[in-house]
Amino acid sequence: MAFFRSIRFKVWLCVGVAFIGFLLATMMNYRAGLELSRNLTHLKGVGFPMALKSNEVVGLFREQVKLFEDAFLLGDEGYVAEGVEASQEINGLLDEMMALASKSSSKEKADLDALANRYRSFTDPAATVYRDALTTNDLSSMQDVQALAQHRQGLEQAIIDLGSAQVIRVESLLENEKSAASSNTRIMLIIFAAVLVLSSLIIHGVSDRMLLKPLEKIRATVEALSLGRNAERLTISSQDEIGELA
């Protein structure tokens, strides 16, 4: 118990107040950094791959459409086979995107699933339609080609919109993280400044009441006695070394 009444304890109490303040500010800074790291990890593992794969899907789909059109215009069935190979790559990319989307949101996964089904409704009959058009060249096969072309136009726009949306989403996330990092830096500076000021005020108040004022009373009493004047009796209630000296 004597230690808790000593001057050493009061000094350590002042140091402890400052330490606790800075510890709280550091913990808040760590929490903000952890959140930023989590968001950037998600962006690296989901956002960027989704944007890259969506752009790849757009490029492959345009290539596939050109292959089917070349097959029809040039009468070369080899282009149809290449178009079928492209569809396999696109289906694989869409499956990979749906797997990534499952880590993000159920709505995004559902939208991708709907687009994948829409794409398969185009590409599954495409090989048969274009091969029939090359071999039969009748009115019915021409109508099938026209219907498929109309279907393709709407699908192409949906795939382009998907790629654009993914790029915009990544750009938006990056901008949000940039703003969040800047905001966190400002907040941390304010918190550290507030903790510094508050700790200083608390330390000043504690040291003034527990140390400086009692020492000033003793100094004034000793000075009065040295000058031969009567001094008031010291009334220091502390039980530390200063109280014992008084």
Coordinates of N, CA and C in Angstrom, one line a residue, residues 22-178:
F22 N -2.7 6.9 -26.0 CA -2.0 6.6 -27.3 C -2.3 5.1 -27.7
L23 N -2.5 4.2 -26.7 CA -2.9 2.8 -27.0 C -4.2 2.8 -27.7
L24 N -5.2 3.6 -27.2 CA -6.5 3.6 -27.8 C -6.5 4.2 -29.2
A25 N -5.7 5.2 -29.4 CA -5.5 5.8 -30.8 C -4.9 4.8 -31.7
T26 N -3.9 4.1 -31.2 CA -3.2 3.1 -32.0 C -4.2 1.9 -32.4
M27 N -5.0 1.5 -31.5 CA -5.9 0.4 -31.7 C -7.0 0.9 -32.8
M28 N -7.4 2.1 -32.7 CA -8.3 2.6 -33.7 C -7.7 2.7 -35.1
N29 N -6.4 3.1 -35.1 CA -5.7 3.1 -36.4 C -5.5 1.7 -37.0
Y30 N -5.2 0.8 -36.1 CA -5.0 -0.6 -36.5 C -6.3 -1.2 -37.1
R31 N -7.4 -0.8 -36.5 CA -8.7 -1.3 -36.9 C -9.0 -0.8 -38.3
A32 N -8.8 0.5 -38.5 CA -9.0 1.2 -39.8 C -8.1 0.5 -40.9
G33 N -6.8 0.3 -40.5 CA -5.9 -0.4 -41.5 C -6.3 -1.8 -41.8
L34 N -6.9 -2.5 -40.8 CA -7.3 -3.8 -41.1 C -8.5 -3.9 -42.0
E35 N -9.4 -2.9 -41.9 CA -10.6 -2.8 -42.8 C -10.1 -2.5 -44.2
L36 N -9.2 -1.6 -44.3 CA -8.6 -1.2 -45.6 C -8.0 -2.4 -46.3
S37 N -7.2 -3.2 -45.5 CA -6.5 -4.3 -46.0 C -7.5 -5.4 -46.5
R38 N -8.6 -5.6 -45.7 CA -9.6 -6.6 -46.1 C -10.3 -6.2 -47.4
N39 N -10.6 -4.9 -47.6 CA -11.2 -4.5 -48.8 C -10.3 -4.6 -50.0
L40 N -9.0 -4.3 -49.8 CA -8.1 -4.4 -50.9 C -7.8 -5.9 -51.3
T41 N -7.9 -6.7 -50.3 CA -7.7 -8.2 -50.6 C -8.9 -8.7 -51.4
H42 N -10.1 -8.2 -51.0 CA -11.3 -8.6 -51.8 C -11.2 -8.1 -53.2
L43 N -10.7 -6.9 -53.3 CA -10.6 -6.3 -54.7 C -9.6 -7.1 -55.5
K44 N -8.5 -7.5 -54.9 CA -7.5 -8.2 -55.6 C -8.0 -9.6 -56.0
G45 N -8.7 -10.3 -55.1 CA -9.1 -11.6 -55.3 C -10.4 -11.8 -56.1
V46 N -11.2 -10.7 -56.1 CA -12.6 -10.8 -56.8 C -12.7 -9.7 -57.8
G47 N -12.5 -8.4 -57.4 CA -12.8 -7.3 -58.3 C -12.0 -7.3 -59.6
F48 N -10.7 -7.4 -59.4 CA -9.8 -7.3 -60.6 C -10.0 -8.6 -61.5
P49 N -10.0 -9.8 -61.0 CA -10.3 -10.9 -61.8 C -11.6 -10.9 -62.6
M50 N -12.6 -10.4 -61.9 CA -14.0 -10.3 -62.5 C -13.9 -9.3 -63.7
A51 N -13.2 -8.2 -63.5 CA -13.1 -7.2 -64.6 C -12.3 -7.7 -65.8
L52 N -11.2 -8.4 -65.5 CA -10.4 -9.0 -66.6 C -11.1 -10.1 -67.3
K53 N -11.8 -10.9 -66.6 CA -12.5 -12.0 -67.2 C -13.7 -11.5 -68.1
S54 N -14.4 -10.5 -67.6 CA -15.5 -9.9 -68.3 C -15.1 -9.3 -69.6
N55 N -13.9 -8.6 -69.6 CA -13.4 -8.1 -70.8 C -13.0 -9.2 -71.8
E56 N -12.5 -10.2 -71.2 CA -12.1 -11.4 -72.1 C -13.3 -12.0 -72.7
V57 N -14.4 -12.1 -72.0 CA -15.6 -12.6 -72.5 C -16.1 -11.8 -73.7
V58 N -16.1 -10.5 -73.5 CA -16.5 -9.6 -74.6 C -15.7 -9.8 -75.8
G59 N -14.3 -9.9 -75.7 CA -13.5 -10.1 -76.8 C -13.7 -11.4 -77.5
L60 N -13.9 -12.5 -76.7 CA -14.1 -13.8 -77.3 C -15.5 -13.9 -78.0
F61 N -16.5 -13.2 -77.4 CA -17.8 -13.3 -78.0 C -17.8 -12.6 -79.4
R62 N -17.2 -11.5 -79.5 CA -17.1 -10.8 -80.7 C -16.3 -11.6 -81.8
E63 N -15.3 -12.3 -81.3 CA -14.5 -13.2 -82.2 C -15.4 -14.4 -82.7
Q64 N -16.2 -14.9 -81.7 CA -17.1 -16.0 -82.1 C -18.2 -15.6 -83.1
V65 N -18.7 -14.4 -82.9 CA -19.7 -13.9 -83.8 C -19.1 -13.7 -85.2
K66 N -17.9 -13.2 -85.3 CA -17.2 -13.0 -86.6 C -17.0 -14.4 -87.2
L67 N -16.6 -15.4 -86.4 CA -16.4 -16.7 -87.0 C -17.7 -17.3 -87.6
F68 N -18.8 -17.2 -86.9 CA -20.1 -17.7 -87.5 C -20.5 -16.9 -88.7
E69 N -20.2 -15.6 -88.7 CA -20.6 -14.8 -89.9 C -19.7 -15.1 -91.1
D70 N -18.4 -15.4 -90.8 CA -17.5 -15.7 -91.9 C -17.9 -17.1 -92.5
A71 N -18.3 -18.0 -91.6 CA -18.7 -19.4 -92.0 C -19.9 -19.2 -93.0
F72 N -20.8 -18.3 -92.6 CA -22.0 -18.2 -93.4 C -21.7 -17.5 -94.8
L73 N -20.9 -16.5 -94.7 CA -20.5 -15.7 -95.9 C -19.6 -16.4 -96.8
L74 N -18.6 -17.2 -96.3 CA -17.6 -17.8 -97.1 C -18.0 -19.3 -97.4
G75 N -19.0 -19.8 -96.7 CA -19.3 -21.2 -96.8 C -18.3 -22.2 -96.3
D76 N -17.6 -21.8 -95.3 CA -16.5 -22.6 -94.7 C -17.0 -23.2 -93.4
E77 N -17.2 -24.5 -93.3 CA -17.7 -25.1 -92.0 C -16.6 -25.1 -90.9
G78 N -15.3 -24.9 -91.3 CA -14.2 -24.8 -90.3 C -14.4 -23.7 -89.4
Y79 N -15.0 -22.5 -89.9 CA -15.2 -21.4 -89.0 C -16.3 -21.7 -87.9
V80 N -17.2 -22.6 -88.3 CA -18.2 -23.0 -87.3 C -17.6 -23.8 -86.2
A81 N -16.7 -24.7 -86.5 CA -15.9 -25.4 -85.5 C -15.1 -24.5 -84.6
E82 N -14.5 -23.5 -85.1 CA -13.7 -22.6 -84.3 C -14.7 -21.8 -83.4
G83 N -15.9 -21.4 -83.9 CA -16.9 -20.7 -83.1 C -17.3 -21.6 -81.9
V84 N -17.5 -22.9 -82.1 CA -17.8 -23.8 -81.1 C -16.8 -23.8 -80.0
E85 N -15.5 -23.8 -80.4 CA -14.4 -23.8 -79.5 C -14.4 -22.6 -78.6
A86 N -14.7 -21.4 -79.3 CA -14.8 -20.2 -78.6 C -15.9 -20.2 -77.5
S87 N -17.0 -20.9 -77.9 CA -18.1 -20.9 -76.9 C -17.7 -21.7 -75.7
Q88 N -16.9 -22.7 -75.8 CA -16.4 -23.5 -74.7 C -15.5 -22.6 -73.8
E89 N -14.7 -21.8 -74.3 CA -13.9 -20.9 -73.5 C -14.8 -19.9 -72.8
I90 N -15.8 -19.3 -73.5 CA -16.7 -18.3 -72.9 C -17.4 -19.0 -71.8
N91 N -18.0 -20.2 -72.0 CA -18.7 -20.8 -70.9 C -17.8 -21.1 -69.7
G92 N -16.5 -21.4 -69.9 CA -15.6 -21.6 -68.8 C -15.3 -20.3 -68.1
L93 N -15.2 -19.2 -68.8 CA -15.0 -17.9 -68.1 C -16.2 -17.5 -67.3
L94 N -17.4 -17.7 -67.9 CA -18.6 -17.4 -67.2 C -18.8 -18.2 -65.9
D95 N -18.4 -19.5 -65.9 CA -18.4 -20.3 -64.7 C -17.4 -19.8 -63.7
E96 N -16.2 -19.4 -64.1 CA -15.2 -18.9 -63.2 C -15.7 -17.6 -62.6
M97 N -16.4 -16.7 -63.4 CA -16.9 -15.5 -62.9 C -18.0 -15.7 -61.8
M98 N -18.9 -16.7 -62.1 CA -19.9 -17.0 -61.1 C -19.3 -17.5 -59.8
A99 N -18.2 -18.3 -59.9 CA -17.6 -18.8 -58.7 C -17.0 -17.6 -57.9
L100 N -16.4 -16.6 -58.6 CA -15.9 -15.4 -57.9 C -17.1 -14.6 -57.4
A101 N -18.2 -14.5 -58.1 CA -19.3 -13.7 -57.7 C -19.9 -14.3 -56.4
S102 N -19.8 -15.6 -56.2 CA -20.4 -16.2 -55.0 C -19.7 -15.7 -53.7
K103 N -18.5 -15.2 -53.9 CA -17.7 -14.6 -52.8 C -18.1 -13.2 -52.5
S104 N -18.8 -12.6 -53.4 CA -19.2 -11.2 -53.3 C -20.6 -11.0 -52.9
S105 N -21.6 -11.3 -53.8 CA -23.0 -11.1 -53.5 C -23.8 -12.1 -54.3
S106 N -24.9 -12.5 -53.7 CA -25.8 -13.4 -54.3 C -26.5 -12.8 -55.5
K107 N -26.8 -11.5 -55.5 CA -27.4 -10.8 -56.6 C -26.5 -10.9 -57.9
E108 N -25.2 -10.6 -57.7 CA -24.3 -10.6 -58.8 C -24.2 -12.0 -59.4
K109 N -24.2 -13.0 -58.5 CA -24.1 -14.3 -59.0 C -25.3 -14.7 -59.8
A110 N -26.5 -14.3 -59.3 CA -27.8 -14.5 -60.0 C -27.8 -13.9 -61.4
D111 N -27.3 -12.6 -61.5 CA -27.2 -11.9 -62.7 C -26.3 -12.6 -63.7
L112 N -25.2 -13.1 -63.2 CA -24.3 -13.8 -64.1 C -24.8 -15.1 -64.6
D113 N -25.6 -15.8 -63.7 CA -26.2 -17.1 -64.0 C -27.2 -16.8 -65.1
A114 N -28.0 -15.8 -65.0 CA -29.0 -15.4 -66.0 C -28.3 -15.1 -67.4
L115 N -27.2 -14.4 -67.3 CA -26.5 -14.1 -68.6 C -25.9 -15.4 -69.2
A116 N -25.4 -16.2 -68.3 CA -24.8 -17.5 -68.8 C -25.9 -18.3 -69.5
N117 N -27.1 -18.4 -68.9 CA -28.2 -19.2 -69.6 C -28.6 -18.5 -70.9
R118 N -28.6 -17.2 -70.9 CA -29.0 -16.5 -72.1 C -27.9 -16.7 -73.2
Y119 N -26.6 -16.8 -72.8 CA -25.6 -17.0 -73.8 C -25.7 -18.5 -74.3
R120 N -26.0 -19.4 -73.5 CA -26.1 -20.8 -73.9 C -27.3 -21.0 -74.8
S121 N -28.3 -20.2 -74.6 CA -29.5 -20.4 -75.5 C -29.2 -19.8 -76.9
F122 N -28.1 -19.0 -77.0 CA -27.6 -18.6 -78.3 C -26.6 -19.5 -78.9
T123 N -25.6 -19.9 -78.1 CA -24.5 -20.7 -78.7 C -24.8 -22.2 -78.9
D124 N -25.7 -22.7 -78.1 CA -26.0 -24.2 -78.2 C -26.6 -24.5 -79.6
P125 N -27.6 -23.7 -80.1 CA -28.1 -24.1 -81.4 C -27.3 -23.4 -82.6
A126 N -26.4 -22.5 -82.2 CA -25.7 -21.8 -83.3 C -24.9 -22.7 -84.3
A127 N -24.2 -23.7 -83.8 CA -23.5 -24.6 -84.7 C -24.4 -25.3 -85.6
T128 N -25.5 -25.8 -85.1 CA -26.5 -26.5 -85.9 C -27.1 -25.6 -87.0
V129 N -27.5 -24.4 -86.5 CA -28.1 -23.4 -87.4 C -27.2 -23.1 -88.6
Y130 N -25.9 -22.7 -88.3 CA -25.0 -22.3 -89.3 C -24.6 -23.5 -90.2
R131 N -24.5 -24.7 -89.7 CA -24.2 -25.8 -90.5 C -25.3 -26.1 -91.5
D132 N -26.6 -26.1 -91.0 CA -27.7 -26.3 -91.8 C -27.8 -25.2 -92.9
A133 N -27.5 -24.0 -92.6 CA -27.5 -22.9 -93.6 C -26.5 -23.2 -94.7
L134 N -25.4 -23.8 -94.3 CA -24.3 -24.0 -95.3 C -24.7 -25.2 -96.2
T135 N -25.4 -26.2 -95.7 CA -25.7 -27.4 -96.4 C -27.0 -27.4 -97.2
T136 N -28.1 -26.8 -96.6 CA -29.4 -26.8 -97.2 C -29.7 -25.5 -98.0
N137 N -29.3 -24.3 -97.4 CA -29.5 -23.1 -98.1 C -30.9 -22.8 -98.5
D138 N -31.9 -23.3 -97.6 CA -33.3 -23.1 -97.9 C -33.8 -21.9 -97.1
L139 N -35.1 -21.6 -97.3 CA -35.7 -20.4 -96.6 C -35.8 -20.6 -95.1
S140 N -36.1 -21.8 -94.7 CA -36.2 -22.1 -93.2 C -34.9 -21.9 -92.5
S141 N -33.8 -22.3 -93.1 CA -32.5 -22.2 -92.5 C -32.0 -20.7 -92.5
M142 N -32.4 -19.9 -93.5 CA -32.1 -18.5 -93.5 C -32.9 -17.8 -92.4
Q143 N -34.1 -18.2 -92.2 CA -34.9 -17.6 -91.1 C -34.3 -17.9 -89.7
D144 N -33.8 -19.1 -89.6 CA -33.1 -19.5 -88.3 C -31.9 -18.6 -88.1
V145 N -31.1 -18.4 -89.2 CA -29.9 -17.5 -89.1 C -30.3 -16.1 -88.7
Q146 N -31.4 -15.6 -89.3 CA -31.8 -14.2 -89.0 C -32.3 -14.1 -87.5
A147 N -33.0 -15.1 -87.0 CA -33.5 -15.2 -85.7 C -32.3 -15.2 -84.7
L148 N -31.3 -16.0 -85.0 CA -30.1 -16.1 -84.2 C -29.4 -14.8 -84.2
A149 N -29.3 -14.1 -85.3 CA -28.6 -12.8 -85.4 C -29.3 -11.8 -84.5
Q150 N -30.6 -11.8 -84.5 CA -31.4 -10.9 -83.6 C -31.1 -11.2 -82.2
H151 N -31.1 -12.4 -81.8 CA -30.8 -12.9 -80.5 C -29.4 -12.4 -80.1
R152 N -28.5 -12.6 -81.0 CA -27.1 -12.2 -80.8 C -26.9 -10.7 -80.5
Q153 N -27.7 -9.9 -81.1 CA -27.5 -8.4 -80.9 C -27.8 -8.0 -79.5
G154 N -28.9 -8.5 -79.0 CA -29.3 -8.2 -77.6 C -28.3 -8.8 -76.6
L155 N -27.8 -10.0 -76.9 CA -26.9 -10.7 -76.0 C -25.5 -10.0 -76.0
E156 N -25.1 -9.5 -77.2 CA -23.8 -8.8 -77.3 C -23.9 -7.6 -76.4
Q157 N -25.0 -6.8 -76.5 CA -25.1 -5.6 -75.6 C -25.0 -6.0 -74.2
A158 N -25.7 -7.1 -73.8 CA -25.7 -7.5 -72.4 C -24.3 -7.8 -71.9
I159 N -23.5 -8.5 -72.8 CA -22.2 -8.9 -72.4 C -21.3 -7.7 -72.3
I160 N -21.5 -6.7 -73.3 CA -20.7 -5.5 -73.2 C -21.0 -4.7 -71.9
D161 N -22.3 -4.6 -71.6 CA -22.7 -4.0 -70.4 C -22.1 -4.6 -69.1
L162 N -22.0 -6.0 -69.2 CA -21.3 -6.7 -68.1 C -19.9 -6.2 -67.9
G163 N -19.1 -6.2 -69.0 CA -17.7 -5.8 -69.0 C -17.6 -4.3 -68.5
S164 N -18.5 -3.4 -69.0 CA -18.4 -2.0 -68.6 C -18.7 -1.9 -67.1
A165 N -19.7 -2.7 -66.6 CA -20.1 -2.6 -65.2 C -19.0 -3.1 -64.3
Q166 N -18.3 -4.1 -64.7 CA -17.2 -4.6 -63.9 C -16.1 -3.6 -63.8
V167 N -15.7 -3.0 -64.9 CA -14.7 -2.0 -64.9 C -15.1 -0.8 -64.0
I168 N -16.3 -0.3 -64.2 CA -16.8 0.8 -63.4 C -16.8 0.4 -61.9
R169 N -17.2 -0.8 -61.6 CA -17.2 -1.2 -60.2 C -15.8 -1.2 -59.6
V170 N -14.8 -1.7 -60.3 CA -13.5 -1.7 -59.8 C -13.0 -0.3 -59.6
E171 N -13.2 0.6 -60.6 CA -12.8 2.0 -60.5 C -13.5 2.6 -59.3
S172 N -14.8 2.3 -59.1 CA -15.5 2.9 -58.0 C -14.9 2.4 -56.6
L173 N -14.6 1.1 -56.5 CA -14.1 0.6 -55.3 C -12.7 1.2 -55.0
L174 N -11.9 1.3 -56.1 CA -10.6 1.9 -55.9 C -10.7 3.4 -55.4
E175 N -11.6 4.1 -56.0 CA -11.8 5.5 -55.5 C -12.3 5.6 -54.1
N176 N -13.2 4.6 -53.7 CA -13.8 4.6 -52.4 C -12.6 4.3 -51.4
E177 N -11.8 3.3 -51.7 CA -10.7 3.0 -50.8 C -9.7 4.1 -50.7
K178 N -9.5 4.9 -51.8 CA -8.6 6.0 -51.8 C -9.2 7.1 -50.9

